[in-house]
Short mmCIF file of C-alpha atoms in Angstrom, two decimals:
data_model
loop_
_atom_site.label_atom_id
_atom_site.label_comp_id
_atom_site.label_asym_id
_atom_site.label_seq_id
_atom_site.Cartn_x
_atom_site.Cartn_y
_atom_site.Cartn_z
CA GLU A 1 30.27 33.08 -2.88
CA ALA A 2 29.00 29.54 -2.28
CA PHE A 3 27.42 27.23 -4.92
CA THR A 4 24.17 25.94 -3.85
CA MET A 5 22.63 22.96 -5.81
CA ASN A 6 18.84 22.89 -6.07
CA TYR A 7 16.92 19.65 -6.49
CA THR A 8 13.33 19.55 -7.80
CA LYS A 9 10.89 16.82 -6.45
CA HIS A 10 9.69 14.30 -9.12
CA PRO A 11 7.31 11.45 -8.81
CA LYS A 12 8.34 7.90 -8.33
CA PHE A 13 8.52 6.62 -11.81
CA THR A 14 7.86 2.82 -12.31
CA GLY A 15 8.23 2.57 -16.15
CA GLY A 16 4.35 1.95 -16.37
CA ASN A 17 2.40 2.49 -19.31
CA ILE A 18 0.27 5.51 -19.50
CA PRO A 19 -3.09 4.85 -21.70
CA ILE A 20 -3.45 7.00 -24.61
CA SER A 21 -7.05 7.71 -23.67
CA LYS A 22 -5.89 9.44 -20.25
CA ILE A 23 -3.32 11.18 -22.05
CA GLY A 24 -5.81 12.78 -24.45
CA CYS A 25 -8.19 13.49 -21.35
CA THR A 26 -5.19 15.38 -19.75
CA THR A 27 -3.99 17.23 -22.34
CA GLY A 28 -6.89 17.95 -24.36
CA TYR A 29 -5.72 16.47 -27.46
CA ASN A 30 -7.63 13.95 -29.50
CA VAL A 31 -6.48 10.35 -29.21
CA LYS A 32 -6.27 10.22 -32.91
CA PHE A 33 -3.91 12.94 -33.18
CA ILE A 34 -1.66 11.36 -30.17
CA ARG A 35 -1.75 7.59 -31.88
CA ILE A 36 -0.57 9.26 -35.47
CA GLY A 37 2.07 11.41 -33.79
CA LEU A 38 3.46 8.39 -31.91
CA GLN A 39 3.35 6.26 -34.97
CA ARG A 40 5.25 8.85 -36.76
CA GLY A 41 7.62 9.41 -34.02
CA ILE A 42 6.55 13.11 -33.73
CA LEU A 43 5.55 12.97 -30.00
CA PRO A 44 8.46 12.47 -27.44
CA PHE A 45 6.75 10.44 -24.66
CA GLY A 46 6.18 6.99 -26.31
CA ILE A 47 6.39 4.54 -29.10
CA ALA A 48 4.08 2.99 -31.62
CA MET A 49 4.86 -0.54 -32.82
CA LYS A 50 3.01 -1.99 -35.77
CA ASN A 51 1.75 -5.49 -35.19
CA GLU A 52 2.92 -8.07 -37.45
CA GLY A 53 0.89 -9.14 -40.27
CA SER A 54 -1.82 -6.44 -39.04
CA SER A 55 -2.43 -2.82 -39.68
CA GLU A 56 -2.91 -2.15 -35.95
CA TYR A 57 -0.45 -0.68 -33.53
CA THR A 58 0.45 -1.27 -29.86
CA TYR A 59 1.47 1.72 -27.88
CA TYR A 60 3.69 2.28 -25.11
CA CYS A 61 3.93 5.76 -23.23
CA SER A 62 6.33 5.95 -20.24
CA ASP A 63 5.12 7.44 -17.15
CA LYS A 64 8.26 9.49 -16.81
CA LEU A 65 8.21 10.73 -20.51
CA VAL A 66 4.66 11.54 -20.30
CA TRP A 67 5.33 13.56 -17.05
CA GLU A 68 8.27 15.19 -18.81
CA ALA A 69 6.31 16.33 -21.66
CA THR A 70 2.98 17.14 -20.38
CA GLY A 71 3.35 17.39 -16.67
CA TYR A 72 0.83 14.33 -15.88
CA PHE A 73 1.48 11.72 -13.50
CA ASN A 74 -0.49 8.85 -12.06
CA ASP A 75 0.92 7.08 -9.11
CA LYS A 76 -1.03 3.87 -10.09
CA VAL A 77 0.74 1.37 -12.23
CA VAL A 78 -0.63 0.28 -15.32
CA LEU A 79 0.66 -3.13 -16.52
CA ASP A 80 -1.51 -3.53 -19.60
CA GLY A 81 -3.23 -0.91 -21.42
#
C-alpha cells in the first residue's frame, strides 16, 4: 500500500496585523471580550502590550494565527492598526 501525503491549501501570510474590530465582526465576539482575552493571554491569535506609563494597550494579531484560530483571512496587508 502506497503512502500518500495530502497538502491543504492555505493563504499567503504576510505577518500583517488584523484589527480587533475586524476579528470581532467576523467571529461575532465583542471587541472588549477580544481585548481582555488578549491582555490575559487567553486567546491564541495575538498579543497585548501595555504601553509604558499608561493604562492603554497596543495589540498585534497575526494574520496566520487569526486564520488558524478563526478561519478568517484578508489578503490586504494592514501595516498599522
